[in-house]
mmCIF file of C-alpha atoms and ligand atoms in Angstrom:
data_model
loop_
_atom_site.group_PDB
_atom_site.id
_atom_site.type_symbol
_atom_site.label_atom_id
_atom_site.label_comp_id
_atom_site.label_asym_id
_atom_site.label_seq_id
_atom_site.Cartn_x
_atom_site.Cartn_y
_atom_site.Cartn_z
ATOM 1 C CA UNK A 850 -129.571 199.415 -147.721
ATOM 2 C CA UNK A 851 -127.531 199.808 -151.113
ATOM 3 C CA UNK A 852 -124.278 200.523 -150.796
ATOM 4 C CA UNK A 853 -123.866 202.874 -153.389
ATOM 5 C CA UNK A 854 -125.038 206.550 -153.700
ATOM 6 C CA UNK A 855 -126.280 208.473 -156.474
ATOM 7 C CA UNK A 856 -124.981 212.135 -156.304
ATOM 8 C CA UNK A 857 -125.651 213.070 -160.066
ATOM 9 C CA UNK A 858 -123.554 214.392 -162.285
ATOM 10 C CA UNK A 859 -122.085 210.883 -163.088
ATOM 11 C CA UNK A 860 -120.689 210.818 -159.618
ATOM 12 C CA UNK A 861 -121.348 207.128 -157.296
ATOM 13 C CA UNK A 862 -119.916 206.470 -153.924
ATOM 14 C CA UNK A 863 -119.638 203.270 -152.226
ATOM 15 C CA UNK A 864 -119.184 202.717 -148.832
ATOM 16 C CA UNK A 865 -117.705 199.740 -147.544
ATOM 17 C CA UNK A 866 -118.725 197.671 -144.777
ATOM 18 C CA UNK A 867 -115.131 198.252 -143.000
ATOM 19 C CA UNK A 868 -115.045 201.585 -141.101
ATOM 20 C CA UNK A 869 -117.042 202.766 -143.261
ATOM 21 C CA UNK A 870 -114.357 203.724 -145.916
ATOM 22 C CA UNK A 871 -116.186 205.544 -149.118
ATOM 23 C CA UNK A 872 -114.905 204.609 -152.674
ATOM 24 C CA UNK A 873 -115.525 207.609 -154.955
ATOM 25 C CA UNK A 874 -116.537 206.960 -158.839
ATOM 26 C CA UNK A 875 -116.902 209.701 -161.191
ATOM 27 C CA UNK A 876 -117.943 208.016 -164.849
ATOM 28 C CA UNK A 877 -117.558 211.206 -167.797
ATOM 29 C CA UNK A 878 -118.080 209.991 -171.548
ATOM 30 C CA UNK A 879 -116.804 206.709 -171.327
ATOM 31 C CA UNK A 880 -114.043 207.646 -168.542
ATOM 32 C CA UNK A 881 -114.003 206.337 -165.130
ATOM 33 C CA UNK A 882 -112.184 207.855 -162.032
ATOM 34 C CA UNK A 883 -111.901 205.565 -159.071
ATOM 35 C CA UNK A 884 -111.010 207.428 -155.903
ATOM 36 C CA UNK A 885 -109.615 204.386 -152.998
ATOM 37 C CA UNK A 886 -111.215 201.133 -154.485
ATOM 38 C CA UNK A 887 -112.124 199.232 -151.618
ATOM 39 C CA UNK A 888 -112.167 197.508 -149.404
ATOM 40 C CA UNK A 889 -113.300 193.944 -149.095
ATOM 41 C CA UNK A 890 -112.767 191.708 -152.246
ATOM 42 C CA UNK A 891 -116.373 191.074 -152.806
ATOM 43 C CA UNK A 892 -117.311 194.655 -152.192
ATOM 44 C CA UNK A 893 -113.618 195.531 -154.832
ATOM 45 C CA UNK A 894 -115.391 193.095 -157.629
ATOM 46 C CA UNK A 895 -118.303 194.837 -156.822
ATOM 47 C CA UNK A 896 -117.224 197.883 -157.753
ATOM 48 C CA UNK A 897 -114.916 196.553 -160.965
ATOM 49 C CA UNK A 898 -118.169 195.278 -162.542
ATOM 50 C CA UNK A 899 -119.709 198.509 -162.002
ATOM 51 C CA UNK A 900 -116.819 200.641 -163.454
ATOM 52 C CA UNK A 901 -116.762 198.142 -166.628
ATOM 53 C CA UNK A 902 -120.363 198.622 -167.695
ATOM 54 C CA UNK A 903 -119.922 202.129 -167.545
ATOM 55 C CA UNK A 904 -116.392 202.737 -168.562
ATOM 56 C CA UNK A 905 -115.855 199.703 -170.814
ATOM 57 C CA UNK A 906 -112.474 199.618 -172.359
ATOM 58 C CA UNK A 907 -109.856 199.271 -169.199
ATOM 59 C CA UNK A 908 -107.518 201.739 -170.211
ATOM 60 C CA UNK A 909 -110.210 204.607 -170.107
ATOM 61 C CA UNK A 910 -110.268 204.140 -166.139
ATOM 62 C CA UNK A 911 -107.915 205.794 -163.640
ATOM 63 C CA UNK A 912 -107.111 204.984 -160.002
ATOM 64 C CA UNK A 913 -106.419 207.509 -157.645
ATOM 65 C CA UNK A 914 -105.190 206.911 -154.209
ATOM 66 C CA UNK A 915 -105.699 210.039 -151.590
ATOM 67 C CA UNK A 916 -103.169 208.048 -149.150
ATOM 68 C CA UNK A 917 -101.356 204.809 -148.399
ATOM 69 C CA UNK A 918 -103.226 203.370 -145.844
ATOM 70 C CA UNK A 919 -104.115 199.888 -145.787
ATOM 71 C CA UNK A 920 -107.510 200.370 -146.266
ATOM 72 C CA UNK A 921 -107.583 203.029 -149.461
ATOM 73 C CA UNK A 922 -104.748 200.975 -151.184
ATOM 74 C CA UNK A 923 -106.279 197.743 -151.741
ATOM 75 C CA UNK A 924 -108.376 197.969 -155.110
ATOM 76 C CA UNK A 925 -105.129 198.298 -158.048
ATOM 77 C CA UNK A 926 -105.751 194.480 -158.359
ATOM 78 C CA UNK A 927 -109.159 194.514 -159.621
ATOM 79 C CA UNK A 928 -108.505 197.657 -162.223
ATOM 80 C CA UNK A 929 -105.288 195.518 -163.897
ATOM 81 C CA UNK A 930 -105.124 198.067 -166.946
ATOM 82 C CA UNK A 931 -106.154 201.065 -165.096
ATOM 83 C CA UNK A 932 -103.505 203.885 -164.543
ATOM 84 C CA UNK A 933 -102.827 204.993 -161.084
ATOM 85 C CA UNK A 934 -102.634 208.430 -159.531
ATOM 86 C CA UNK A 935 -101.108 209.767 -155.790
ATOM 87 C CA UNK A 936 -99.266 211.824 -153.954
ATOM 88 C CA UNK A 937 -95.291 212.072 -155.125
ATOM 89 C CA UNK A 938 -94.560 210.543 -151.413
ATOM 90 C CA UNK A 939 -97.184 207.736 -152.063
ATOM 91 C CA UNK A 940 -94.748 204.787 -153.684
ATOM 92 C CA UNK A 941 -91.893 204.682 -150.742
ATOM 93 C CA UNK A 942 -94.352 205.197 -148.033
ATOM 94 C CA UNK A 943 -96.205 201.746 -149.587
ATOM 95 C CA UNK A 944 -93.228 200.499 -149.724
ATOM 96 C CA UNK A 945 -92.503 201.042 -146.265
ATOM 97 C CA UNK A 946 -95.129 200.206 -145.088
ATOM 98 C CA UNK A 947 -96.064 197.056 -147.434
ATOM 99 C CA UNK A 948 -95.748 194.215 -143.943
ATOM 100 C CA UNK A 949 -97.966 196.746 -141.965
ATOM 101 C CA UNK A 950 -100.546 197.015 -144.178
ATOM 102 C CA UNK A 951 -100.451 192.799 -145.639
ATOM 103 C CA UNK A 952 -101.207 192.507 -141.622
ATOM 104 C CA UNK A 953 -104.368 195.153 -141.108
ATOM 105 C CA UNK A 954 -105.102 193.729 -144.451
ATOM 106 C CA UNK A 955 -105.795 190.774 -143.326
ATOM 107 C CA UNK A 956 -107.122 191.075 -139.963
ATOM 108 C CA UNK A 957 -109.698 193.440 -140.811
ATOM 109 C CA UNK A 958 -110.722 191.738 -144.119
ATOM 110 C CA UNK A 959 -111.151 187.955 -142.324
ATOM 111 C CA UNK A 960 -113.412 189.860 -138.826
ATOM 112 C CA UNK A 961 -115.695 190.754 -142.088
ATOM 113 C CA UNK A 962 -115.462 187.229 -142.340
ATOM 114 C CA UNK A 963 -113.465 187.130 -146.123
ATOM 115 C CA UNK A 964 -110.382 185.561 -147.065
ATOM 116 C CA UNK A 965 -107.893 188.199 -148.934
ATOM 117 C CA UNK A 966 -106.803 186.008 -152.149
ATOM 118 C CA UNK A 967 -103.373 187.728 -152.655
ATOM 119 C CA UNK A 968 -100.300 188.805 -151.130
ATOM 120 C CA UNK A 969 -100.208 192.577 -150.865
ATOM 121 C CA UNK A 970 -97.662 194.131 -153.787
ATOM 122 C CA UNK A 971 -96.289 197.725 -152.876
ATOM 123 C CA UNK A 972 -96.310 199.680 -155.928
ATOM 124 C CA UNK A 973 -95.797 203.111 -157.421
ATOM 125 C CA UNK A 974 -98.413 205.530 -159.284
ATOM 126 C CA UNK A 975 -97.301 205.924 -163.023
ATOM 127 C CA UNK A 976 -98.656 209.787 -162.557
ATOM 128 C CA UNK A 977 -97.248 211.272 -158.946
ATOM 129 C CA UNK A 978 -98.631 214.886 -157.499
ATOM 130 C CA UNK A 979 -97.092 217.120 -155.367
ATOM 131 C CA UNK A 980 -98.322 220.747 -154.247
ATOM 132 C CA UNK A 981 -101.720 222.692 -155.194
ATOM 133 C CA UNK A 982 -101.872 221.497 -158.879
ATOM 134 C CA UNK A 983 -104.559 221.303 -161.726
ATOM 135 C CA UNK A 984 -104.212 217.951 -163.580
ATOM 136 C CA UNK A 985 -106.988 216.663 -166.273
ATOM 137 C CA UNK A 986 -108.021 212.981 -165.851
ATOM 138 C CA UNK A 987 -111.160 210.716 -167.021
ATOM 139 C CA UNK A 988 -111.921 214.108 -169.361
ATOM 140 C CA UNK A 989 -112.505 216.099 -166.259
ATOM 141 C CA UNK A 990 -110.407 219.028 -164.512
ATOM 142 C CA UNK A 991 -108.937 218.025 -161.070
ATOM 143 C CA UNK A 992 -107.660 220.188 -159.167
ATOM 144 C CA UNK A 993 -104.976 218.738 -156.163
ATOM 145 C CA UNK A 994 -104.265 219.631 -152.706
ATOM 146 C CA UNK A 995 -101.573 218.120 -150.461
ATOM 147 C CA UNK A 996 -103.082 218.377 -147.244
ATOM 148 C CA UNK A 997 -100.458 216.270 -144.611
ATOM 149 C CA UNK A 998 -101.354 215.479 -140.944
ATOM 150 C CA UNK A 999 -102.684 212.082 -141.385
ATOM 151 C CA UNK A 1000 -100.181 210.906 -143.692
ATOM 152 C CA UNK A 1001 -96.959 212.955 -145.182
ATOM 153 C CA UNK A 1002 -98.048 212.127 -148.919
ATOM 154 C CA UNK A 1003 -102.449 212.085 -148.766
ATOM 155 C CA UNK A 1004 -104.180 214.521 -150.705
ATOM 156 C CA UNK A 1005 -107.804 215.689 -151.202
ATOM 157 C CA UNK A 1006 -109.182 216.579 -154.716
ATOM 158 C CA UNK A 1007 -111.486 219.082 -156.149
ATOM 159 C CA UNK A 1008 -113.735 218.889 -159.110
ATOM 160 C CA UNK A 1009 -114.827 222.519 -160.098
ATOM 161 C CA UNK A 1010 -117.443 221.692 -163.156
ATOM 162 C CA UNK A 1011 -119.213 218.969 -160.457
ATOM 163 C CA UNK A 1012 -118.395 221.190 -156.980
ATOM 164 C CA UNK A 1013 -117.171 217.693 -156.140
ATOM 165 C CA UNK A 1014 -114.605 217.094 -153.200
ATOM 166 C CA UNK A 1015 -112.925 214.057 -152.389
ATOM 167 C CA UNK A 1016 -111.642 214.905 -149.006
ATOM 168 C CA UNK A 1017 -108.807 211.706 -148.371
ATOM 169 C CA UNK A 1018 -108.978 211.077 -144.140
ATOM 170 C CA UNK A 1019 -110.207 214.600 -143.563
ATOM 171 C CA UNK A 1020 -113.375 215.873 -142.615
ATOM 172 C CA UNK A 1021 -115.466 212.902 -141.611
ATOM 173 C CA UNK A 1022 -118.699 213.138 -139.878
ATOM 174 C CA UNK A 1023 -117.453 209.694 -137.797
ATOM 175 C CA UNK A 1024 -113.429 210.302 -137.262
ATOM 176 C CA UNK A 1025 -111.661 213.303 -135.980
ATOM 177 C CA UNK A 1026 -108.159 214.495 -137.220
ATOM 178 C CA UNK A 1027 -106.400 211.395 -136.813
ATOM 179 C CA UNK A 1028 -102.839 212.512 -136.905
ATOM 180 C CA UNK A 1029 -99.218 211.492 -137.748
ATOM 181 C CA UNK A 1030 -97.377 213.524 -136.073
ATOM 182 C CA UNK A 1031 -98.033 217.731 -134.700
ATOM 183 C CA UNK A 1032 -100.880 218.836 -134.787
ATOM 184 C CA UNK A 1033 -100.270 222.287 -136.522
ATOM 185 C CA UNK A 1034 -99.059 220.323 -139.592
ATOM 186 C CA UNK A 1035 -102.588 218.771 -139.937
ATOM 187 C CA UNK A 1036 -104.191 222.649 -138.953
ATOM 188 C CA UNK A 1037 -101.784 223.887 -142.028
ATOM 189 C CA UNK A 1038 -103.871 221.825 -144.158
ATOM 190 C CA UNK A 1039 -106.918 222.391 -143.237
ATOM 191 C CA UNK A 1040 -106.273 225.987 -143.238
ATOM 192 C CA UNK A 1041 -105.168 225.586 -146.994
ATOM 193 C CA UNK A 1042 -108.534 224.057 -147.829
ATOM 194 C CA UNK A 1043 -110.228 226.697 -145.769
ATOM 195 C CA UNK A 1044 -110.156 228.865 -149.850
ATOM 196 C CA UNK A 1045 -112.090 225.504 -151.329
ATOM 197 C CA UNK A 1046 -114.845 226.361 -149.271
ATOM 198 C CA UNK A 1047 -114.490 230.184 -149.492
ATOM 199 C CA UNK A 1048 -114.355 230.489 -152.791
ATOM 200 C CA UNK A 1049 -115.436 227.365 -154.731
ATOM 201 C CA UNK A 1050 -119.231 226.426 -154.696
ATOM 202 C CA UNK A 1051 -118.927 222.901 -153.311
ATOM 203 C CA UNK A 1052 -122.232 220.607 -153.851
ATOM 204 C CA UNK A 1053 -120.528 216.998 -152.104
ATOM 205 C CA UNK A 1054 -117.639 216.235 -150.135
ATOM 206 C CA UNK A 1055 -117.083 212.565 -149.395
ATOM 207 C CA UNK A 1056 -114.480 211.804 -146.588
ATOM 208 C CA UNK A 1057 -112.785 208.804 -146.803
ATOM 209 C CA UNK A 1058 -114.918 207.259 -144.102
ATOM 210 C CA UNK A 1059 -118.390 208.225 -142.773
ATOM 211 C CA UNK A 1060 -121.413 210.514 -144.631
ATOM 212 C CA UNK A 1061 -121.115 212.583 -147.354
ATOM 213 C CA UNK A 1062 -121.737 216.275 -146.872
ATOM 214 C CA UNK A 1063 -123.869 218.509 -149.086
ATOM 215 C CA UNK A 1064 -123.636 221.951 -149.654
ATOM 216 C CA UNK A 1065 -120.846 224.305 -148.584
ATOM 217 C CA UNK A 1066 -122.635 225.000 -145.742
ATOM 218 C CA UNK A 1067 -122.156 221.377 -143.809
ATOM 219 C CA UNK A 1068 -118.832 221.022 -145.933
ATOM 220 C CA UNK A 1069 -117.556 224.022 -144.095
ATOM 221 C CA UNK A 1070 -119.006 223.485 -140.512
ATOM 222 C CA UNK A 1071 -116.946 220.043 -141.337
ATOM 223 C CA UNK A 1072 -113.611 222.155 -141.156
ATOM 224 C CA UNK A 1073 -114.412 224.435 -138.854
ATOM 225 C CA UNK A 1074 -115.420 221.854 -136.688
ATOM 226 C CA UNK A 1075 -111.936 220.171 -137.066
ATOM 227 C CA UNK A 1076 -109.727 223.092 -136.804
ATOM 228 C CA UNK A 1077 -111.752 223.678 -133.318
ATOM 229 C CA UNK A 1078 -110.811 220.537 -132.265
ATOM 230 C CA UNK A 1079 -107.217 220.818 -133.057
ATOM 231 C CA UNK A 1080 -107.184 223.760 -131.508
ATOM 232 C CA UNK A 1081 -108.871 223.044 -128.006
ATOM 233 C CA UNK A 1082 -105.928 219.738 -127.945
ATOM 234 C CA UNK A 1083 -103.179 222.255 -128.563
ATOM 235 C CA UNK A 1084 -104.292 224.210 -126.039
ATOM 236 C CA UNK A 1085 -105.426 221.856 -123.159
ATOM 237 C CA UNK A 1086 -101.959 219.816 -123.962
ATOM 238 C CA UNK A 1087 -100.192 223.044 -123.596
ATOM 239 C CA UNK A 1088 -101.864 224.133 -120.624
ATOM 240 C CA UNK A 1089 -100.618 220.522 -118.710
ATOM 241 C CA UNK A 1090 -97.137 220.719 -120.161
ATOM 242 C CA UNK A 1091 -97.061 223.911 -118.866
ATOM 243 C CA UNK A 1092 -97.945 222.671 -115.270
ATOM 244 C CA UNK A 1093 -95.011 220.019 -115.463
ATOM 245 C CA UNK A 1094 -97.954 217.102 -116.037
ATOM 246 C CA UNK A 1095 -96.852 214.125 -117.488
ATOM 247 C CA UNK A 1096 -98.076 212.462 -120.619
ATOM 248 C CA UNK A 1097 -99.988 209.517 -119.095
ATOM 249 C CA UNK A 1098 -101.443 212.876 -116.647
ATOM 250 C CA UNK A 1099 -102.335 214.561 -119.806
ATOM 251 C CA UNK A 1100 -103.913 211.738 -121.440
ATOM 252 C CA UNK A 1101 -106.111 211.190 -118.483
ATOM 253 C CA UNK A 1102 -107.315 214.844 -118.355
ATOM 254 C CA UNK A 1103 -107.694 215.402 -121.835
ATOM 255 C CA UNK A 1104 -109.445 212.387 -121.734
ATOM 256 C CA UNK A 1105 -112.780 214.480 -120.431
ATOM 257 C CA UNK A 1106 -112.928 216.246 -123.738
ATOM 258 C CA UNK A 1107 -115.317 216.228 -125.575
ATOM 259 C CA UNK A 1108 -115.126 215.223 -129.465
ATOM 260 C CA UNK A 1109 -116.478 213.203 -132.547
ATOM 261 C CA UNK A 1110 -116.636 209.285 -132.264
ATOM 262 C CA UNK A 1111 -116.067 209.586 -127.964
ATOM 263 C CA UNK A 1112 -117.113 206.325 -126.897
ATOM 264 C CA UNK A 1113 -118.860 205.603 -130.254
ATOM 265 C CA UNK A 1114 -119.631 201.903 -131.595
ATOM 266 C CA UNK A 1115 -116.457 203.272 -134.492
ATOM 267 C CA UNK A 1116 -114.598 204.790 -130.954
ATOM 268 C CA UNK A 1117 -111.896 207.837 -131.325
ATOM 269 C CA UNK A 1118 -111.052 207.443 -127.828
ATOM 270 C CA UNK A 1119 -107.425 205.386 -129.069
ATOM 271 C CA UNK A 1120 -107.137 208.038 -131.727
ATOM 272 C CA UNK A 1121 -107.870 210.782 -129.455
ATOM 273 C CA UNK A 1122 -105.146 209.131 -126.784
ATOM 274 C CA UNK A 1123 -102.430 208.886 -129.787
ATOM 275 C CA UNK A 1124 -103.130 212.345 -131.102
ATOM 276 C CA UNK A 1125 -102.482 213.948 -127.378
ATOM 277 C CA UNK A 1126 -99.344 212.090 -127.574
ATOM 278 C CA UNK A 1127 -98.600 214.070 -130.863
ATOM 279 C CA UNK A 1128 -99.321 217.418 -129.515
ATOM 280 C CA UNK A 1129 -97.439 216.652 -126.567
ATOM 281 C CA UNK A 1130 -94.221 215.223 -127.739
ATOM 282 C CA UNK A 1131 -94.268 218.258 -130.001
ATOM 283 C CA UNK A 1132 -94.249 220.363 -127.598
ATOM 284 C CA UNK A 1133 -91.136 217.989 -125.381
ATOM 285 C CA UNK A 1134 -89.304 218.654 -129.016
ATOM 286 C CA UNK A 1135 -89.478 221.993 -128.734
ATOM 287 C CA UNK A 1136 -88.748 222.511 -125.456
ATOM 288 C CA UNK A 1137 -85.585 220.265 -125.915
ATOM 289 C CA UNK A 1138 -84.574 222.392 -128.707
ATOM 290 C CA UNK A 1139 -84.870 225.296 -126.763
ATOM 291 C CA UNK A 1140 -83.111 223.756 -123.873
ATOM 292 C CA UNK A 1141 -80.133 222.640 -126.501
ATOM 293 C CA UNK A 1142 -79.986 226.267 -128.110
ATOM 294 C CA UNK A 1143 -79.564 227.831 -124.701
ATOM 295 C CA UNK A 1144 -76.649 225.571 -123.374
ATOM 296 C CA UNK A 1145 -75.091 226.213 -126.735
ATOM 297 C CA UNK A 1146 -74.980 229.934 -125.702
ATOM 298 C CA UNK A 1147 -73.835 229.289 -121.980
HETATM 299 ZN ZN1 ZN B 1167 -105.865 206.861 -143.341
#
């Protein structure tokens, strides 16, 4: 089976063979966008020697990352002239997290049984985003979204003349909301993008990892689907912190849930674990502040 997928309008995915993390490639008169080149090197030169014979002259071909995880930050190598596009927050969370991401790097790119040929260089866009924004790039309008959760600085991107969205780590057929930290920060943003899909006729959104999904209809069942799930944690984690359970307790009974990826071959059960820990030390934090204001008043 190719790799690649044809979705017209001058648009290409590819999907890697690591977690099946989609690359993004919209070609317009002579312009290429490159949404997360990755992620092995053979699959990276792969996709640099289809980006040259379409978009031939280096400069005409722009990078944009939806996040700065290890896996969607890999490709700037292969694209030396190209210029680069993220999230204001993108360059210091790189930097951050440069060691981290050398290490999954490498241990993901050798079980696919490569060798990575370079040390990993943190490094910051020369164009940085921030808030719902229009921008026009590779002779195309984009329109941006910061949608946080997953990471502080990711975003998702819309194409209104193509009804293209490029969706960052949201709304994946394979993952659920796999989140950073609360989980109403991550709802926030969905809720934001809830309008795309209201209002906008959407033809493909491509997740960072898993299927694409065509139409607004299965676009939008995406969302809904992924606010539900937020929801149902929020509530079964309240419902045990309410009861005095503890977080190993809650872990164990939300643990019976049901929810994308349980048990699959690509498992959410680790992600599901972590994000219960999210809801519920969001819920300790409050509680402690609430604690804190009323000794303050005593
Ligand atoms: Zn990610």
């Amino acid at each position: 089976m190719s790799a690649w997928t044809d979705l017209g309008d001058g648009v290409f995915v590819r999907q890697s063979r690591c977690c099946q993390m989609n690359s993004t490639v919209v070609i317009h008169d002579g312009n290429a966008i490159v949404f997360d080149p990755g992620v092995l090197p053979s699959e990276l030169s792969d996709l640099a020697a289809f980006v040259e014979r379409r978009a031939p002259r280096f400069e005409n071909t722009t990078l944009v990352f939806t996040h700065p995880h290890w896996d969607h930050v890999l490709g700037k190598p292969w694209f030396p002239l190209a210029a680069t596009v993220a999230h204001v927050g993108f360059g210091d969370e790189v930097d951050r997290d440069a060691a981290e991401i050398e290490a999954s790097t490498k241990k993901w790119v050798e079980s696919e049984g490569e060798a990575w040929p370079r040390p990993f260089e943190a490094f910051t866009p020369a164009l940085t985003l921030r808030g719902t924004i229009g921008v026009r790039i590779g002779g195309r309008e984009m329109l941006v979204y910061d949608v946080p959760g997953h990471s502080p600085s990711q975003i998702a991107c819309y194409f209104p003349d193509i009804g293209l969205f490029v969706a960052g780590d949201t709304l994946s057929d394979i993952e659920i909301p796999w989140l950073d930290g609360p989980p109403w920060v991550y709802r926030r943003s969905l809720q934001a993008l809830h309008w795309v899909f209201e209002q906008e006729q959407v033809k493909h959104l491509v997740p960072g990892h898993g299927s694409v999904a065509h139409g607004r209809t299965d676009s939008y069942k995406r969302l809904l689907r992924d606010i539900d799930y937020l929801l149902h944690l929020e509530g079964e984690v309240g419902n045990a912190f309410t009861l005095g359970a503890s977080l190993e307790e809650t872990q164990d009974r939300l643990a019976k849930m049901s929810y994308v990826g349980k048990d699959a071959a690509y498992s959410m059960n680790d992600v599901h674990r972590a994000n219960v820990k999210f809801a519920f030390d969001g819920l300790r934090e409050q509680a402690e502040m609430r604690q804190d204001g009323r000794t303050k008043e005593t």
